[in-house]
Coordinates of C-alpha atoms and ligand atoms in Angstrom, one line a residue:
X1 CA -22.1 -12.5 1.6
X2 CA -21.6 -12.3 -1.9
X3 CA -19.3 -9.7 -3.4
X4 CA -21.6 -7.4 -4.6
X5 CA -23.4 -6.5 -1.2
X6 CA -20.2 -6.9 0.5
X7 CA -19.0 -3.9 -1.5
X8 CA -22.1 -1.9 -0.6
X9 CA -21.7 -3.1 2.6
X10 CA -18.4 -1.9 2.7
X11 CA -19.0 1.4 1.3
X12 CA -21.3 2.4 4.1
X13 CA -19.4 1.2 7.1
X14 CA -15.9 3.0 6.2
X15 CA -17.1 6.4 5.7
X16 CA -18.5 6.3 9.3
X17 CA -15.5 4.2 10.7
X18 CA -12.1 5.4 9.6
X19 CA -10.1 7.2 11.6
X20 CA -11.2 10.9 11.6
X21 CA -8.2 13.1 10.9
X22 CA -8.7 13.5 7.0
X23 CA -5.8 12.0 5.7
X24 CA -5.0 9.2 3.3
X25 CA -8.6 9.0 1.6
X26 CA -6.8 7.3 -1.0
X27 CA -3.9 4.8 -0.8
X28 CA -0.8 6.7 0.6
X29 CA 2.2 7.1 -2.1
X30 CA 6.0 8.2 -1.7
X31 CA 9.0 6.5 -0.7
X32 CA 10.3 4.8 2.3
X33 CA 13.9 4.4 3.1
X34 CA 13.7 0.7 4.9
X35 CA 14.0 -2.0 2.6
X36 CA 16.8 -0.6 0.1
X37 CA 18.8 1.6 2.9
X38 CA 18.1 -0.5 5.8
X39 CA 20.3 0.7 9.0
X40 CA 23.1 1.6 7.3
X41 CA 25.0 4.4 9.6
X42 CA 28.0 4.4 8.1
X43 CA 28.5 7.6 6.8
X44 CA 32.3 8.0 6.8
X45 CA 32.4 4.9 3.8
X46 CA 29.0 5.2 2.5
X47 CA 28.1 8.4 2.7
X48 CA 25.4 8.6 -0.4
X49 CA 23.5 5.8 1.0
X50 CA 23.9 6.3 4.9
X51 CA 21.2 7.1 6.7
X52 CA 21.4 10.9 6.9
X53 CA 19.7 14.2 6.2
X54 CA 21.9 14.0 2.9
X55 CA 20.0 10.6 1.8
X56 CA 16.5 12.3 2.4
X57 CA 17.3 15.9 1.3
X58 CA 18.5 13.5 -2.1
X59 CA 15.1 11.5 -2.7
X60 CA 13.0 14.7 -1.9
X61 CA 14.8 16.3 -4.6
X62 CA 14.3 13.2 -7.0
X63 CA 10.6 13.4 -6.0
X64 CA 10.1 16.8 -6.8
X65 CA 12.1 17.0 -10.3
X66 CA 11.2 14.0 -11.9
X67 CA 7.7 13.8 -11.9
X68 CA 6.9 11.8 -9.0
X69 CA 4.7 14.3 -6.9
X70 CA 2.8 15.5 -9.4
X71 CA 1.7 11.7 -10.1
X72 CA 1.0 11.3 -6.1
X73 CA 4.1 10.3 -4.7
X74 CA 4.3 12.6 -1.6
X75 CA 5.9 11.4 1.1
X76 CA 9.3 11.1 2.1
X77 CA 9.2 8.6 5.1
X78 CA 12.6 8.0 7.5
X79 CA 12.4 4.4 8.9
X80 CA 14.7 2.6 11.9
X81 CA 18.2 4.3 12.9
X82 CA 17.3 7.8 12.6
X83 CA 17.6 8.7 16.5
X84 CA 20.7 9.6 18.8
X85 CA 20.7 6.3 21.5
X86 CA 19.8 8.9 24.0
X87 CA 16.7 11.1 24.3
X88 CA 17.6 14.8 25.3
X89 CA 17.4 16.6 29.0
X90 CA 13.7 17.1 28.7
X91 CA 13.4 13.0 27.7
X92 CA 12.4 13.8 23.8
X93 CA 13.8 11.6 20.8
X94 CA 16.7 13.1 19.1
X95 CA 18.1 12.9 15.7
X96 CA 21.7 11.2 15.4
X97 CA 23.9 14.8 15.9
X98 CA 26.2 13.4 13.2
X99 CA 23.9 12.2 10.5
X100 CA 21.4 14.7 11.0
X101 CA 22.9 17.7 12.0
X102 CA 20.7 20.0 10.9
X103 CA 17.7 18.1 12.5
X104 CA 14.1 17.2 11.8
X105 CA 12.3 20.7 11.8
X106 CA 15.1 22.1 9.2
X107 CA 14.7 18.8 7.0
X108 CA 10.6 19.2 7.3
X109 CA 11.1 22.0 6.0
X110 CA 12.9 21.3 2.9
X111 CA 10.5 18.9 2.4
X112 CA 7.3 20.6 2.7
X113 CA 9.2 23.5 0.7
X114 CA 9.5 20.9 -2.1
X115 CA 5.5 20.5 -1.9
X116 CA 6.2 16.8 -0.1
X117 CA 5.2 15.4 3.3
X118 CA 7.8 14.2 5.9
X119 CA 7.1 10.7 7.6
X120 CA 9.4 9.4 10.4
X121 CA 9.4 6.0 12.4
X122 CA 8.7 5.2 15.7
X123 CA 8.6 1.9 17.9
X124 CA 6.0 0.9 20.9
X125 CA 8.4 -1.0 22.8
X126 CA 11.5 -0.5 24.7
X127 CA 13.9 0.0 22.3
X128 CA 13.1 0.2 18.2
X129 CA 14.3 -3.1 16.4
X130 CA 17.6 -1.5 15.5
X131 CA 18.0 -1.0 19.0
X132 CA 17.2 3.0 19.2
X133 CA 15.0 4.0 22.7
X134 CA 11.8 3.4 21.7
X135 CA 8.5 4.6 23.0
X136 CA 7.3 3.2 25.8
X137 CA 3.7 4.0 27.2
X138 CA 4.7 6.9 29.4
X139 CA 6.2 8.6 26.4
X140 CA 3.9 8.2 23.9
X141 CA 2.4 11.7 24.8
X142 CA 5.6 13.3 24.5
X143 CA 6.8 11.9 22.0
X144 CA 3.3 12.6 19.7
X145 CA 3.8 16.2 20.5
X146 CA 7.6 16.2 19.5
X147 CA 6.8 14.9 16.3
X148 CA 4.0 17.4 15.8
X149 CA 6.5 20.1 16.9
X150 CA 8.9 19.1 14.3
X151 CA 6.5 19.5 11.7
X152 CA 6.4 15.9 10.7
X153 CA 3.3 14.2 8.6
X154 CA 3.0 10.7 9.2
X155 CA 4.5 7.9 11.8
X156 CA 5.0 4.3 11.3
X157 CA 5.3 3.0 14.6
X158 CA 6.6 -0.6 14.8
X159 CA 6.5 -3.1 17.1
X160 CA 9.9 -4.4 18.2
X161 CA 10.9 -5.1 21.8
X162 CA 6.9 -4.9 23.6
X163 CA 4.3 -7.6 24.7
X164 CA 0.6 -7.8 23.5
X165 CA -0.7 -5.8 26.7
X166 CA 1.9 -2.9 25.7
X167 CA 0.8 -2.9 22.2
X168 CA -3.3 -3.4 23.3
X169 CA -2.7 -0.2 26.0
X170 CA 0.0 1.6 23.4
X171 CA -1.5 2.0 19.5
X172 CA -5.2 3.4 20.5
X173 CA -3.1 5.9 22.7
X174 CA -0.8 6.8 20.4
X175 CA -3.6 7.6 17.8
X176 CA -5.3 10.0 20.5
X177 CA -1.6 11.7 21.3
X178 CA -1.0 12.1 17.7
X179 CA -5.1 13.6 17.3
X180 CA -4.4 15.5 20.8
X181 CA -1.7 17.6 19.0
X182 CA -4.2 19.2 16.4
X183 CA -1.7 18.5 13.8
X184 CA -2.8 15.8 10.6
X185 CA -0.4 13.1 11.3
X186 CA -0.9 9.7 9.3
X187 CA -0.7 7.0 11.5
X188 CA 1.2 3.7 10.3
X189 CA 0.6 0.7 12.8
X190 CA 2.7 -2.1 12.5
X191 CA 0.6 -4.2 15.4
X192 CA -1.4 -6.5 13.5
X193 CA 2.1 -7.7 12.1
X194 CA 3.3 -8.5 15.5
X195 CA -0.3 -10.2 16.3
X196 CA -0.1 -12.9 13.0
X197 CA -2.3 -10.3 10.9
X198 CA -5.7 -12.6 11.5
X199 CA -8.7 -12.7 13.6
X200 CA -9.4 -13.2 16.6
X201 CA -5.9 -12.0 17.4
X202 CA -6.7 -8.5 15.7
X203 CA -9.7 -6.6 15.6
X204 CA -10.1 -5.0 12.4
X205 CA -12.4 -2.7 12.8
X206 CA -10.7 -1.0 15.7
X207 CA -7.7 -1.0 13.1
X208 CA -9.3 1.1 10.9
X209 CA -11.3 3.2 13.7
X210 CA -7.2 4.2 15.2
X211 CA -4.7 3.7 12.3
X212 CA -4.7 5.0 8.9
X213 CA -3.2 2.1 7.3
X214 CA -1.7 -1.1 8.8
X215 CA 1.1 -3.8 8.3
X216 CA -0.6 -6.9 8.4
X217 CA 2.4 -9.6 7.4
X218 CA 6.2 -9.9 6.9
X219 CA 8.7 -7.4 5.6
X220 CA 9.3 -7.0 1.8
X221 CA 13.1 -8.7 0.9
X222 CA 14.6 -8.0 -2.2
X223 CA 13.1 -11.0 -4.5
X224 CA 10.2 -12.3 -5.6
X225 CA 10.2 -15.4 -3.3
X226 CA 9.4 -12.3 -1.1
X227 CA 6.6 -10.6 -3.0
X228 CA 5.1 -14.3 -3.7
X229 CA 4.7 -15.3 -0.5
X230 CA 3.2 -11.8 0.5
X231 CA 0.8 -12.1 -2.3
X232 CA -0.1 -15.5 -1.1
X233 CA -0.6 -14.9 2.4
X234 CA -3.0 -11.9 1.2
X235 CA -4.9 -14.0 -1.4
X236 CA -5.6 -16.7 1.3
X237 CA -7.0 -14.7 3.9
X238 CA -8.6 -11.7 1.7
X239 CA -12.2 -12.6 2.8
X240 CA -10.6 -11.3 6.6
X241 CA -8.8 -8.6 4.9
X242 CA -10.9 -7.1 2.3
X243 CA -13.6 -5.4 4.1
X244 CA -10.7 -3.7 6.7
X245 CA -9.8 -1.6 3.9
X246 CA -11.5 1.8 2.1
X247 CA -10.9 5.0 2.3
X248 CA -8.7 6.6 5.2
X249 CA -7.9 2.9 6.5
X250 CA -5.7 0.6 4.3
X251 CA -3.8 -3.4 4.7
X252 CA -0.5 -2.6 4.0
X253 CA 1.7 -5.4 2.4
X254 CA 4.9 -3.5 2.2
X255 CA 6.9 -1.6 0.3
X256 CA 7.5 -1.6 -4.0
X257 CA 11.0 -3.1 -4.5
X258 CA 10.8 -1.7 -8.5
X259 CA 14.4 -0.9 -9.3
X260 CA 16.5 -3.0 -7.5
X261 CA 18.0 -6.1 -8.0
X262 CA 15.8 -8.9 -6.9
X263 CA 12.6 -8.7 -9.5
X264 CA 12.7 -8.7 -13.1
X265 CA 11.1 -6.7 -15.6
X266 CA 8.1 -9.0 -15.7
X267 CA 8.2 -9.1 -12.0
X268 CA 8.5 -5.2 -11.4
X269 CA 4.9 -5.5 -13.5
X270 CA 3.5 -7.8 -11.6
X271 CA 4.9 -6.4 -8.4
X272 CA 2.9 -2.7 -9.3
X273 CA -0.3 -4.6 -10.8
X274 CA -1.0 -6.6 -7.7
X275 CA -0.7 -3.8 -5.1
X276 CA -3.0 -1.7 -7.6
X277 CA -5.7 -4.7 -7.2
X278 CA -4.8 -5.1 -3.3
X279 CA -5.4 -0.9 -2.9
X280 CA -1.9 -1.0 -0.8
X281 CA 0.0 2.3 -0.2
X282 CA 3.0 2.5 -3.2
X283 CA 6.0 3.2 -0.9
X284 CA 9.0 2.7 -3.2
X285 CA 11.9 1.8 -1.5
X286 CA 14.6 1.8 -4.2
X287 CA 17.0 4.3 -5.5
X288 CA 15.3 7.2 -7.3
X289 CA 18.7 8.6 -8.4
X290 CA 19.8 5.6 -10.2
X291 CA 16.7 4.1 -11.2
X292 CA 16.4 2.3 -14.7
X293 CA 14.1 3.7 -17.1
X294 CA 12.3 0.4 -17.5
X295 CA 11.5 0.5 -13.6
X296 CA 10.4 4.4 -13.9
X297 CA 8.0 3.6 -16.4
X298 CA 6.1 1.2 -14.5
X299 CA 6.6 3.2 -11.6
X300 CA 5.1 6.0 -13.1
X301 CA 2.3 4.3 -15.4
X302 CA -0.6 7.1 -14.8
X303 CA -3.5 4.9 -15.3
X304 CA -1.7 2.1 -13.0
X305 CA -1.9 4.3 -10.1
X306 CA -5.3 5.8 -11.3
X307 CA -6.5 2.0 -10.3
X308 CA -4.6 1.8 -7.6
X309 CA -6.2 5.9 -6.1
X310 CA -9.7 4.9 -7.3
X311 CA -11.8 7.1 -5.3
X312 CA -14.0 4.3 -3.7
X313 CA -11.0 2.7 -2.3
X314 CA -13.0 -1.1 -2.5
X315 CA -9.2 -3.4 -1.8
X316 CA -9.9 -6.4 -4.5
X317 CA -9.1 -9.9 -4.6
X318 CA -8.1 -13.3 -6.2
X319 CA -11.0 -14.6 -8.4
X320 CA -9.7 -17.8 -9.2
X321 CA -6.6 -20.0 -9.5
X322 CA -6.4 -22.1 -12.6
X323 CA -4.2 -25.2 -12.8
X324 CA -2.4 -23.9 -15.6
X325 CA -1.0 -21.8 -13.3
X326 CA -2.7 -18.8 -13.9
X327 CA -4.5 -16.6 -11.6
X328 CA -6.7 -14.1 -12.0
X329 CA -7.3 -10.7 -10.2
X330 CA -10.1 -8.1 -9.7
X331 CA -10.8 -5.6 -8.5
X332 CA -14.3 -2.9 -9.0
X333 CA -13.5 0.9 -9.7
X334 CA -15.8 3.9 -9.6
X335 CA -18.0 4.6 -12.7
X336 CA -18.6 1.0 -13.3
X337 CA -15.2 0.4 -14.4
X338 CA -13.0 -2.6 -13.0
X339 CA -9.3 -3.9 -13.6
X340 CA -8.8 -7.6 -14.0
X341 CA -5.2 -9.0 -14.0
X342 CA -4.0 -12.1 -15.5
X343 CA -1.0 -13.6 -13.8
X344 CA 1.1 -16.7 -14.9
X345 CA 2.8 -18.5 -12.2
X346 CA 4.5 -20.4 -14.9
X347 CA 8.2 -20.8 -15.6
X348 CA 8.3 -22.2 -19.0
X349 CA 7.1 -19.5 -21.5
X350 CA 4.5 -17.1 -22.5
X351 CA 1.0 -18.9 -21.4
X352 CA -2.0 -18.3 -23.8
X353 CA -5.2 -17.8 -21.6
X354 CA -8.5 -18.4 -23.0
X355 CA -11.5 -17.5 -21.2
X356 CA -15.0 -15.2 -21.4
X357 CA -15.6 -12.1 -19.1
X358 CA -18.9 -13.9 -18.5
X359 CA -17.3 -17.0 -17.1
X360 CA -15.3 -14.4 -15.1
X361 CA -18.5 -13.4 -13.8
X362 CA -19.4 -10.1 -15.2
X363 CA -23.0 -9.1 -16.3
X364 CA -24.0 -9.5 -20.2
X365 CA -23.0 -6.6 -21.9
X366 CA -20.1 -5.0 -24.1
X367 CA -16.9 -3.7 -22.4
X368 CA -14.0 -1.6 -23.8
X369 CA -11.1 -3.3 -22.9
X370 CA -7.7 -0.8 -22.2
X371 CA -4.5 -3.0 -22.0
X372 CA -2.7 -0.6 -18.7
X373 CA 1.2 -1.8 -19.6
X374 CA 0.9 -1.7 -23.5
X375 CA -1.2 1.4 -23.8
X376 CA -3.1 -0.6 -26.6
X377 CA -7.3 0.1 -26.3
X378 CA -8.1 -3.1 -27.6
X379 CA -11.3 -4.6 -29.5
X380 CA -14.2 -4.4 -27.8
X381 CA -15.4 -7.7 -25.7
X382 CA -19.5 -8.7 -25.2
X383 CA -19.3 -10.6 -22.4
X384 CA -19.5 -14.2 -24.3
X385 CA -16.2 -13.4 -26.7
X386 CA -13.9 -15.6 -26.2
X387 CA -10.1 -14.0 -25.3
X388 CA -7.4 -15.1 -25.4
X389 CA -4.7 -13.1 -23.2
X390 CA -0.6 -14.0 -23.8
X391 CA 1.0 -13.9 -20.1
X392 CA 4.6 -14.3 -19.9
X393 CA 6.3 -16.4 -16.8
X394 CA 5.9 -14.2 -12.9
X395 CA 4.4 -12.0 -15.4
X396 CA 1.0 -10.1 -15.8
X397 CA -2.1 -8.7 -18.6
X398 CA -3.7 -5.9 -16.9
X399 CA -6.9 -4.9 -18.2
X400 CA -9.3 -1.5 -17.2
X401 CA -12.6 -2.4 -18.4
X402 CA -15.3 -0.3 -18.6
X403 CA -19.2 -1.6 -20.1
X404 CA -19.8 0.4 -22.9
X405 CA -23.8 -0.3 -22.5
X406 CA -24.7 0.8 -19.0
X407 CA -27.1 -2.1 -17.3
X408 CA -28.2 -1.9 -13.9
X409 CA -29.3 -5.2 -12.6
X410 CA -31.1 -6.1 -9.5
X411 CA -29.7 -9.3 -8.3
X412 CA -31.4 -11.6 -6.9
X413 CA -32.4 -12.0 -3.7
X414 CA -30.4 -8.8 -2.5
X415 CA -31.9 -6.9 -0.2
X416 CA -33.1 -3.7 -1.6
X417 CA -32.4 -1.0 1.1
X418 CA -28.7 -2.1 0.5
X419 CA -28.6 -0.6 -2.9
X420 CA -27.1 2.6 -2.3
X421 CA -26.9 4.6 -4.8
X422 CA -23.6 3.3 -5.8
X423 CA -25.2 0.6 -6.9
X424 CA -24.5 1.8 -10.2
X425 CA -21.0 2.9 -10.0
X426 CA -19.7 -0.5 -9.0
X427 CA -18.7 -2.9 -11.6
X428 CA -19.6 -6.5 -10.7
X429 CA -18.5 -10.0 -11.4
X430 CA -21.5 -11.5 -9.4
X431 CA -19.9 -14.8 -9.1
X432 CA -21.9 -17.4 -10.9
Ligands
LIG1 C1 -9.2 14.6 16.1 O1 -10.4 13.9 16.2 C2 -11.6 14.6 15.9 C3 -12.7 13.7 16.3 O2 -12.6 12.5 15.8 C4 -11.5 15.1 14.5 O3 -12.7 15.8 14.2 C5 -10.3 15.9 14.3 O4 -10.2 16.3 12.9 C6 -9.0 15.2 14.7 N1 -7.9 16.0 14.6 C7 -6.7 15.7 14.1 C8 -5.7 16.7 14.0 O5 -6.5 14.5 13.7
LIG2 C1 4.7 -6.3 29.1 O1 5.7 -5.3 29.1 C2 5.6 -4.4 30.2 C3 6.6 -3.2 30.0 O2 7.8 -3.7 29.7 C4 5.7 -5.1 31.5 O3 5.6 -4.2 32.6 C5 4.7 -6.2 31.6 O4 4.9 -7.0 32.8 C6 4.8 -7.1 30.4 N1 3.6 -8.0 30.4 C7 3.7 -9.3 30.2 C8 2.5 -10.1 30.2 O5 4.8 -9.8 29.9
LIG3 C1 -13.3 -4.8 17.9 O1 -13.3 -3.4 18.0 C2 -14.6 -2.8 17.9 C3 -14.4 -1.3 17.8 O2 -13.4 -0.8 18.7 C4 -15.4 -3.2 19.1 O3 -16.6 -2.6 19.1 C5 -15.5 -4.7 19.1 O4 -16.2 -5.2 20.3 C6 -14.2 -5.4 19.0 N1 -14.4 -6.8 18.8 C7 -13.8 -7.7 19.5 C8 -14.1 -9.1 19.1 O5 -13.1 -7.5 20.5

């Protein structure tokens, strides 16, 4: 299918399909403690970093004072080593005593007081892979309605320490305990990772009918080998992956690393522009009390995340790889806007790339050109002008485009009862 039906396509199937509890219409944005705080418990030498109610009760703060949630970031999301090692009498998870001695209701509560949402981690399996108990399939109801109880708003639930038939039986029932407890809970589900993130091995569609975003590949490390080889293995399968995704149902390829010490500048930029294009949750997972200005600004670039919360929620793709090591990106918006990004694979020096929004694939026409990390509204292109763009090594150009003359075209050989009536909201590279 080309990619103008497949958007139509795509538009129709996911407002029928998602899972129905509300939430997440738009990627999910806030910050996750795994990848900078990992399991560290040691609270009696670290105790700023350990994690504790302290380290949470710190980032909601951050969160809510520094402009974060009123730009979307909302969630405040616990990961592995949270627990005591043993449930309590009546067999529900505990928190740590020690490290969260206040406990999960009273932190939910500072949280929501702060106007954020409290997300907490689970694992279908025996134990959780930090060796915490984990949920097994007789306590998925229980533990559903503990989580509910505490007031918590979302679940990752990984995978660690279970077998495909546990994981088959144990995410669909794990989506109804969670519905079964009338409370919105956003549902994380870590089992296409588990299952090598492809067809036949995992059924999309029953992704996005039970979970309310998904991750489909390896954790996010600290460098950009890391966020490389997650934006390759995405790139290479994104015809499988890009109709799983819209709104209430998202591919999830990890966490935002922006601020701390394995991406540079130019990488924190390309880091943010590609998960914009790929319509992936932003979970920071940094320090928001020590961040750099640098990685705030790119953190907290407006009409960045306005791409990446476009309402229509169409996941984008790789258009091309050239062999000067450039690649370009794209991905449609609502009100026939679109956002193309220009990356340089290079490691030499700033790469001058010349091409034509026509070769590109867009319809004739002029388009107003926004530059999203330089602020700059640049001179308008038709869609024969030649541009040039000047891409610095592991760096990126974002553009936002938007056609200035509106033209609605018929293509081709499409099938008229597909175009919907967003048939003119969706800008279009019909690939020529
Ligand atoms: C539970 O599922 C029903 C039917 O799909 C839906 O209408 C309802 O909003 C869901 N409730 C919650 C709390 O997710
Ligand atoms: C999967 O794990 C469950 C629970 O631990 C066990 O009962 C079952 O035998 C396992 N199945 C396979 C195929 O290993
Ligand atoms: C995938 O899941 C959907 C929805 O649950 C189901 O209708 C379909 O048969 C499944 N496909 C395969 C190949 O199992």
């Amino acid at each position: 299918m080309d990619p103008l039906l497949f958007a139509f396509a795509l538009a129709f199937c996911t407002a029928t399909l998602a899972l129905d509890n509300g939430l997440m219409r738009t990627p999910p944005m806030g910050w996750l403690a795994w990848e900078r705080f990992r399991c560290d418990i040691d609270c009696k030498h670290d105790p700023s970093n350990c994690i504790s109610e302290r380290l949470f009760r710190d980032m909601a703060d951050r969160l809510a004072e520094d402009g974060w949630r009123e730009l979307g970031y909302i969630y405040i999301n616990i990961d592995d080593c949270w627990s005591s090692m043993q449930r309590d009498k009546q067999g529900r998870l505990q928190a740590d005593p020690d490290r969260f001695p206040s406990g999960i209701p009273e932190l939910a509560r500072y949280i929501h007081d702060r106007g954020l949402k409290l997300g907490i981690y689970g694992d279908l399996g025996t134990h959780t892979c930090g060796g915490y108990p984990g949920t097994t399939l007789d306590t998925v109801a229980v533990d559903a309605q503990t989580f509910a109880d505490w007031g918590v708003d979302m679940l990752k639930l990984d995978g660690c320490y279970s077998n495909d038939t546990v994981q088959q039986k144990g995410y669909p029932l794990m989506s109804k305990a969670l519905n079964a407890t009338g409370r919105p809970i956003g549902y994380s589900c870590s089992w296409p990772a588990y299952q090598g993130g492809l067809p036949p091995n995992v059924n999309y569609t029953q992704l996005g009918e039970i979970c309310n975003l998904w991750r489909n590949y390896d954790d996010i490390e600290d460098s950009w080998d890391s966020v490389l080889g997650i934006v390759d293995w995405f790139s290479t399968n994104q015809d499988l992956l890009q109709p799983a995704a819209g709104p209430g149902q998202w591919n999830d390829p990890d966490m935002l690393i922006i601020g701390n010490f394995g991406l540079s500048l130019e990488q924190s930029r390309s880091q943010m522009a590609l998960w914009a294009i790929m319509a992936a949750p932003l979970f920071m997972s940094n320090d928001l009390r020590t961040l750099s200005n640098e990685a705030r600004a790119i953190l907290q670039n407006k009409v960045l995340i306005g791409i990446n919360q476009d309402p229509l929620g169409i996941q984008g793709n790789r258009l091309l790889k050239e062999k000067s090591g450039v690649e370009v990106f794209w991905r449609p918006l609502s009100e026939s806007a679109s956002t193309l990004v220009f990356f340089s694979r290079r490691t030499d020096m700033p790469y001058h790339y010349k091409n034509t929004l026509w070769k590109l694939g867009y319809l004739p026409g002029n388009y107003k050109v926004y530059d999203v990390f330089t602020g700059r509204t640049m001179p308008e292109l038709t869609h024969q002008t030649y541009f040039t763009a000047s891409i610095n090594p592991s760096g990126v150009v974002m553009w936002l485009l938007s056609p200035t003359v509106h033209r609605v075209q018929t293509q081709e050989g499409a099938n008229p009862s597909l175009l919907h009536n967003h048939v003119e909201e969706i800008a279009r590279p019909i690939l020529l």
